Amino acid sequence: LGSVYGGGQIASVGTNFANVDDDNYGKMQDGNDHGCLTVNLTGGTIEQNVYGGCMGANADASRGVTEVFAAKLGISKKVEVNLNQGVDEDEKGCVVKKDIFGCNNVNSSPQQSVSVHVYATQNADKTQIANTSTPDAKQKGVYDVRAVYGGGNLAAYKPIGPNPTADNDDGKNTTYSTNVIIDGCGLTSIQYVYGGGNAASTPAINGTYEIEEVFGGGNGKDAIGKDAQGHDIPNPGANVGFYAYDIDATNAQTAADRASNYGYGSGKASVNIFGGLVHRVFGGSNTKGNVRQTAVTMLDEGGGCDFCVDEAYGGGKSAPMDAEAQLHLACIPGLKAAYGGAENADIQSNVVLNITNGTFERVFGGNNISGTIRGSITMNIQETGCRPLIIGELYGGGNQAGYSIYGYKQINEGTTEAPKWVWKPRESENDNTGATVFATNGTPYASPTVNVNSFTSIGAIYGGGLGKTATMVGNPTVNIDVFEGKYYNNDNAVIEDNARVVGASVKYSTVDAGYDKGYPIPSHAKGAIGAIGEVFGGGNAAPVIGNPTVKVGTNIGAEVYEEVSIEEGKDLAGYYTLNEEQYTQATGTAQAGEKYYQKKTVKGADIRGNVYGAGYGSTAIVTGDTNVQIGKKKE
C-alpha cells in the first residue's frame, strides 16, 4: 500500500560501521561490492512510488539534525531499478500506480551511476501486459505509469568525483550519471519520462507503446506536498549540472556566475529516441530545472519497432536553460514539427539545428510559443541520413515566438492589478523600454542563418518566422547552394505532382480528389538536385525588423566537403578525412568514431515558384532593406 525503496529509511547502505560522532560516519566503504542497490519489479501492485535509493531525511533543528548530518543519512553507491524484466507479455506484470525514481525521496544521494530500465508496464485494470489475447490491455492516452525519473523526488542526485577519499570531494568532475532506458515495442505506456538529477542525465527510449512527453532534464511542475496551512509546496525543479541555487542570489544572475558558483558534474543532458510512439521530446526540463552545458536531443530509428514522434525540441518546455540546444535527427521517418529552440522557455545560449533526413511538416530554428533565445540560430539542411529529406515549410525563426539579435525586454500586457509580464524582442541596441531588459551589451548575436545544401524537396523556405507574433529582429540570411543529395539518383526520392507532406509522410492526390490538407511540395525526378517551391527572405505573416538576404546559387561550381555517415569496415575510396583544416583522400576501411567526408560540386538551385526578398502576407513587413543575389558573379 506504500512505496518501495532499494535502501533504508534514513539508513545508508555500504557505509562504514561507525558511531555518529566518528569521523568515518557517513563515508562509504572501499570497493564496489558494497552499497549497491537493486530493485526488480515483476509482479504485484505498488500503490505509491518506487525509489531505487533511500528515503533520506531533512535537517531538523528541533531534533538536533544539522544539514551536514542529514546529508549523511541515506547514501549508497550504484543503483539499478528494473520494471518487468523477463515477464512474458501475455502474463500480468508489476503495477506501479504512481512514479518511479532512480534516486532518493527526501535527501542524500547515490554516489555512483543510477539506472532505471523499464522493460514493460502493466495497466492496473488489465490481466496482462500486451494487446495480444486481450485487445484493450493498452489504450492510446491511457497510461500505465504516470512518470519515470532518473533522479530523485526531493533529493538531488550528487555522485562522487574522481577522488572519493578526499574530504573536499565535490563531484564537479564526476563521470557518473543517471540513465533512463525504456524498452518494449508495444509494451510500455508512460505519461512522462525525465532524466532528472544534478549531473548528466541520459534517458534512452528504445521502444514504447506510447509516451506523452520525454525530458532530458527534470520536472518542476507538480507540487511536492502541502504546508502546515494546506497550501501546495512548489516544486524546485531538477537541474542538470548545477547544485540548487536561489534565482535571486547575487552570485547566480548570469550563466557564467551560475557555472562558477554552482556548477556540478558534466552539465550535459541528452535524450536518445530509437523507436515507439512519443508525442513530444524535449532536450531540457519541463517547467523548472536548468541545464548547464549542452542539451542534445538525438532521434535515430533503431529500436526494432515503428518510429513515431510528433514534435521534437532542442530546448525545454517552460524551463529556462543556460545550455546550448542541439537537435540531431539521424535516421527517422520524420516529424510533424521540429524546433531548434524550446516550446515556451528561455535558452541562454546558441541553437544549432541539423536536418539530415526524414519528412517534416514544418521545421523551425526558433521557439514555438514564447521564450527567448539568447544566442545565435543556425540551421543546416543536408541530406546525408538514411532517407530522402523532404520538408513542407522551413523557417529560420519561431512559430509564435519572436527573436532578436539585441536581446529582449519585459513588457506588461496585463493591467496594474493583474500584470502579465512577457518577453519581447528588442528592436535595436537602444531599445530599453520595459521593466527588465536583457541586452547584449553592444555585441549583437550573429543573425539567423539558414543553409540549404542538399535535400529532395522543400515546399517553402522563410528566413523569418511564422505568425504575426514571431517578430524577428536581425538580418536573416537564406543561403541556397544545392549539390547532389544522398538520394538524388534513387527511386525512393521520386516525387510526383500533387504531393503533400502530412505528418511524417508524403501523400499523393489529384485535383479531382479535392485533397487540400498538408503542405504542397514540388515534384522530384531521379538524378536531379532537390527542388524548392518558393523562397522568402522574410517571414510568413511574421515581421522582420532588419535586412533579410537571400543568396541563390552564388557558389555554383565550387567544390565543398560534406560530412557523411558510413558503415564501419566500408572501403574508403571516394571519401576524405579532415586534419588541421586540410581534406585528404582517405585510405583503407572506415573506422568507428572517425569522421569522413565526400566532395561535392555546387550545382545551383531548382526553384519552381518565385524568390522574394521580403515575406508573405500583409503583416510580414520588413523595416530595412532586402538583398537578393541570384547566381555567381564573374571573377
Coordinates of N, CA and C in Angstrom, one line a residue, residues 493-608:
A493 N 13.4 8.6 -54.0 CA 13.3 10.1 -53.9 C 12.5 10.6 -55.0
V494 N 11.9 9.8 -55.8 CA 11.0 10.3 -56.9 C 9.7 10.8 -56.3
I495 N 9.3 12.1 -56.6 CA 8.1 12.6 -56.0 C 7.2 13.1 -57.2
E496 N 6.0 12.7 -57.2 CA 5.1 13.1 -58.3 C 4.4 14.4 -58.0
D497 N 3.7 14.9 -59.0 CA 2.9 16.1 -58.8 C 1.8 15.9 -57.8
N498 N 1.3 17.0 -57.2 CA 0.2 16.9 -56.2 C 0.6 16.2 -55.0
A499 N 1.8 16.2 -54.6 CA 2.3 15.5 -53.4 C 2.3 16.6 -52.3
R500 N 1.9 16.1 -51.1 CA 1.8 17.0 -49.9 C 2.4 16.2 -48.7
V501 N 3.0 17.0 -47.8 CA 3.6 16.5 -46.6 C 2.5 16.5 -45.5
V502 N 2.2 15.3 -44.9 CA 1.2 15.2 -43.9 C 1.8 14.3 -42.8
G503 N 2.1 14.9 -41.6 CA 2.8 14.2 -40.5 C 4.2 13.9 -41.0
A504 N 4.6 12.6 -40.9 CA 5.9 12.2 -41.2 C 5.9 11.4 -42.5
S505 N 5.0 11.8 -43.5 CA 4.9 11.0 -44.7 C 4.5 11.9 -45.8
V506 N 4.6 11.5 -47.0 CA 4.2 12.2 -48.2 C 2.9 11.6 -48.8
K507 N 1.9 12.4 -49.0 CA 0.6 11.9 -49.5 C 0.5 12.4 -50.9
Y508 N -0.1 11.6 -51.8 CA -0.4 11.9 -53.2 C -1.9 12.1 -53.4
S509 N -2.2 13.0 -54.3 CA -3.6 13.2 -54.6 C -3.8 13.9 -56.0
T510 N -5.0 14.0 -56.4 CA -5.3 14.7 -57.6 C -6.2 15.8 -57.3
V511 N -6.3 16.8 -58.2 CA -7.3 17.9 -58.0 C -8.7 17.3 -57.9
D512 N -9.0 16.3 -58.7 CA -10.4 15.8 -58.6 C -10.7 15.2 -57.3
A513 N -9.7 14.7 -56.6 CA -9.9 14.1 -55.2 C -10.2 15.2 -54.2
G514 N -9.9 16.5 -54.5 CA -10.2 17.5 -53.6 C -9.3 17.5 -52.4
Y515 N -8.1 17.0 -52.5 CA -7.2 16.9 -51.4 C -6.6 18.3 -51.1
D516 N -6.9 18.9 -49.9 CA -6.4 20.2 -49.7 C -5.7 20.3 -48.3
K517 N -5.3 19.2 -47.7 CA -4.6 19.3 -46.4 C -3.1 19.0 -46.7
G518 N -2.3 19.4 -45.7 CA -0.9 19.2 -45.8 C -0.2 20.3 -46.5
Y519 N 1.1 20.2 -46.8 CA 1.9 21.2 -47.3 C 2.4 20.8 -48.7
P520 N 2.1 21.5 -49.8 CA 2.5 21.1 -51.1 C 4.0 21.2 -51.3
I521 N 4.6 20.2 -52.0 CA 6.0 20.2 -52.2 C 6.2 19.9 -53.7
P522 N 7.3 20.4 -54.3 CA 7.5 20.2 -55.8 C 7.9 18.8 -56.1
S523 N 7.6 18.4 -57.3 CA 8.0 17.0 -57.7 C 9.5 16.9 -57.8
H524 N 10.0 15.7 -57.8 CA 11.4 15.5 -57.9 C 11.7 14.3 -58.7
A525 N 12.6 14.4 -59.7 CA 12.9 13.3 -60.6 C 14.2 12.7 -60.2
K526 N 14.3 11.4 -60.5 CA 15.6 10.7 -60.2 C 16.7 11.3 -61.0
G527 N 17.8 11.5 -60.3 CA 19.0 12.1 -61.0 C 19.1 13.6 -61.0
A528 N 18.1 14.3 -60.3 CA 18.1 15.7 -60.2 C 18.4 16.2 -58.8
I529 N 18.9 17.5 -58.7 CA 19.1 18.1 -57.4 C 17.7 18.4 -56.8
G530 N 17.7 18.7 -55.5 CA 16.5 18.9 -54.8 C 15.7 20.1 -55.3
A531 N 14.4 20.1 -55.3 CA 13.5 21.1 -55.8 C 12.9 21.9 -54.7
I532 N 12.7 23.2 -54.9 CA 12.1 24.1 -53.9 C 10.9 24.8 -54.5
G533 N 9.8 25.0 -53.7 CA 8.6 25.6 -54.2 C 8.9 27.1 -54.3
E534 N 8.9 27.8 -53.2 CA 9.1 29.3 -53.1 C 10.1 29.6 -52.0
V535 N 10.7 30.8 -52.1 CA 11.7 31.3 -51.2 C 11.4 32.7 -50.7
F536 N 11.4 32.9 -49.4 CA 11.2 34.3 -48.8 C 12.3 34.6 -47.9
G537 N 12.8 35.8 -48.1 CA 13.8 36.3 -47.1 C 13.2 36.7 -45.8
G538 N 11.9 37.1 -45.8 CA 11.2 37.4 -44.5 C 10.4 36.3 -44.0
G539 N 9.4 36.6 -43.2 CA 8.6 35.6 -42.6 C 7.2 35.3 -43.2
N540 N 6.5 34.4 -42.7 CA 5.1 34.0 -43.1 C 4.2 34.7 -42.1
A541 N 3.7 35.9 -42.5 CA 2.9 36.8 -41.6 C 3.7 37.3 -40.5
A542 N 5.0 37.0 -40.4 CA 5.8 37.5 -39.3 C 6.7 38.6 -39.7
P543 N 6.8 39.7 -39.0 CA 7.6 40.9 -39.4 C 9.1 40.6 -39.2
V544 N 9.9 41.2 -40.0 CA 11.4 41.2 -39.8 C 11.8 42.7 -39.7
I545 N 12.4 43.0 -38.5 CA 13.0 44.3 -38.3 C 14.5 44.2 -38.6
G546 N 14.8 44.5 -39.8 CA 16.2 44.3 -40.2 C 16.3 44.2 -41.7
N547 N 17.3 43.5 -42.2 CA 17.6 43.5 -43.6 C 17.9 42.0 -44.0
P548 N 16.8 41.4 -44.5 CA 17.0 40.0 -45.0 C 17.8 39.9 -46.3
T549 N 18.5 38.8 -46.4 CA 19.3 38.5 -47.6 C 19.0 37.1 -48.1
V550 N 18.8 36.9 -49.3 CA 18.6 35.6 -50.0 C 19.7 35.5 -51.0
K551 N 20.5 34.4 -50.9 CA 21.5 34.0 -51.8 C 21.2 32.7 -52.5
V552 N 21.1 32.7 -53.8 CA 20.7 31.5 -54.6 C 21.8 31.2 -55.6
G553 N 22.5 30.1 -55.4 CA 23.5 29.6 -56.4 C 24.6 30.6 -56.5
T554 N 25.0 31.2 -55.4 CA 26.1 32.2 -55.5 C 27.5 31.5 -55.5
N555 N 27.5 30.2 -55.3 CA 28.8 29.4 -55.3 C 28.8 28.3 -56.3
I556 N 28.1 28.5 -57.4 CA 28.0 27.5 -58.5 C 29.4 27.1 -58.9
G557 N 29.6 25.8 -59.0 CA 30.9 25.2 -59.5 C 31.9 25.0 -58.3
A558 N 31.6 25.5 -57.2 CA 32.5 25.4 -56.0 C 32.5 23.9 -55.5
E559 N 33.7 23.5 -55.1 CA 33.8 22.1 -54.5 C 33.7 22.3 -53.0
V560 N 32.8 21.5 -52.4 CA 32.6 21.5 -51.0 C 32.7 20.1 -50.4
Y561 N 33.0 20.0 -49.1 CA 33.1 18.7 -48.5 C 32.0 18.5 -47.5
E562 N 31.2 17.5 -47.6 CA 30.1 17.2 -46.8 C 30.4 16.0 -45.9
E563 N 30.1 16.2 -44.6 CA 30.3 15.1 -43.6 C 29.2 14.0 -43.9
V564 N 29.6 12.8 -44.0 CA 28.7 11.7 -44.2 C 28.8 10.6 -43.2
S565 N 27.8 9.8 -43.1 CA 27.8 8.6 -42.2 C 28.0 7.4 -43.0
I566 N 29.1 6.6 -42.7 CA 29.3 5.4 -43.5 C 29.5 4.2 -42.5
E567 N 29.2 3.0 -42.9 CA 29.3 1.9 -42.0 C 30.8 1.5 -41.8
E568 N 31.0 1.0 -40.6 CA 32.4 0.6 -40.2 C 32.8 -0.6 -41.1
G569 N 34.1 -0.5 -41.6 CA 34.6 -1.5 -42.5 C 34.4 -1.3 -43.9
K570 N 33.7 -0.2 -44.3 CA 33.4 0.1 -45.7 C 34.7 0.6 -46.4
D571 N 34.9 0.3 -47.6 CA 36.1 0.8 -48.4 C 36.0 2.3 -48.5
L572 N 37.1 3.0 -48.2 CA 37.1 4.5 -48.2 C 37.4 5.1 -49.5
A573 N 37.4 4.4 -50.6 CA 37.6 5.0 -51.9 C 36.5 6.1 -52.1
G574 N 36.9 7.3 -52.5 CA 36.0 8.4 -52.7 C 35.6 9.2 -51.5
Y575 N 36.2 8.8 -50.4 CA 35.9 9.6 -49.1 C 37.2 10.3 -48.7
Y576 N 37.0 11.3 -47.8 CA 38.1 12.2 -47.3 C 38.1 12.3 -45.8
T577 N 39.2 12.6 -45.3 CA 39.3 12.9 -43.8 C 39.8 14.4 -43.7
L578 N 39.5 15.0 -42.5 CA 39.9 16.4 -42.2 C 40.9 16.4 -41.1
N579 N 42.0 17.0 -41.4 CA 43.0 17.2 -40.4 C 43.7 18.6 -40.5
E580 N 43.6 19.4 -39.4 CA 44.1 20.7 -39.4 C 43.6 21.5 -40.6
E581 N 42.3 21.5 -40.9 CA 41.6 22.2 -41.9 C 42.0 21.8 -43.3
Q582 N 42.6 20.6 -43.4 CA 43.0 20.1 -44.8 C 42.3 18.8 -45.0
Y583 N 41.6 18.7 -46.2 CA 40.9 17.5 -46.6 C 41.9 16.6 -47.4
T584 N 42.0 15.3 -47.0 CA 42.9 14.4 -47.7 C 42.1 13.1 -48.1
Q585 N 42.5 12.5 -49.2 CA 41.9 11.2 -49.6 C 42.1 10.2 -48.5
A586 N 41.0 9.6 -48.1 CA 41.0 8.5 -47.1 C 41.5 7.2 -47.7
T587 N 42.1 6.4 -46.9 CA 42.5 5.0 -47.4 C 42.1 4.0 -46.4
G588 N 42.0 2.7 -46.9 CA 41.7 1.6 -46.1 C 40.2 1.5 -45.9
T589 N 39.7 1.1 -44.7 CA 38.3 0.9 -44.5 C 37.9 1.9 -43.3
A590 N 36.6 2.1 -43.3 CA 36.0 3.1 -42.3 C 36.2 2.5 -40.9
Q591 N 36.6 3.4 -39.9 CA 36.8 3.0 -38.5 C 35.7 3.7 -37.7
A592 N 35.3 3.0 -36.6 CA 34.3 3.6 -35.7 C 34.8 4.8 -35.0
G593 N 34.0 5.8 -34.9 CA 34.4 7.0 -34.2 C 35.1 8.1 -35.1
E594 N 35.4 7.7 -36.3 CA 36.1 8.7 -37.2 C 35.0 9.4 -38.1
K595 N 35.4 10.7 -38.5 CA 34.5 11.4 -39.4 C 35.1 11.4 -40.8
Y596 N 34.1 11.2 -41.7 CA 34.5 11.1 -43.1 C 33.7 12.0 -44.0
Y597 N 34.2 12.5 -45.1 CA 33.6 13.5 -45.9 C 33.6 13.0 -47.4
Q598 N 32.6 13.6 -48.2 CA 32.6 13.4 -49.6 C 32.7 14.7 -50.3
K599 N 33.4 14.8 -51.4 CA 33.5 16.0 -52.1 C 32.3 16.2 -53.1
K600 N 31.7 17.3 -53.0 CA 30.5 17.6 -53.9 C 30.8 18.9 -54.6
T601 N 30.1 19.1 -55.7 CA 30.1 20.3 -56.5 C 28.8 21.0 -56.5
V602 N 28.8 22.3 -56.2 CA 27.6 23.1 -56.1 C 27.0 23.2 -57.5
K603 N 25.7 22.8 -57.7 CA 25.0 22.8 -59.0 C 24.2 24.1 -59.2
G604 N 23.7 24.7 -58.1 CA 22.9 25.9 -58.2 C 21.6 25.7 -57.4
A605 N 20.5 25.8 -58.1 CA 19.2 25.7 -57.4 C 18.1 25.4 -58.4
D606 N 17.1 24.6 -58.0 CA 15.9 24.4 -58.8 C 14.7 24.9 -58.0
I607 N 14.3 26.1 -58.3 CA 13.2 26.8 -57.6 C 12.0 26.9 -58.6
R608 N 10.9 26.2 -58.3 CA 9.7 26.2 -59.2 C 8.9 27.4 -59.2

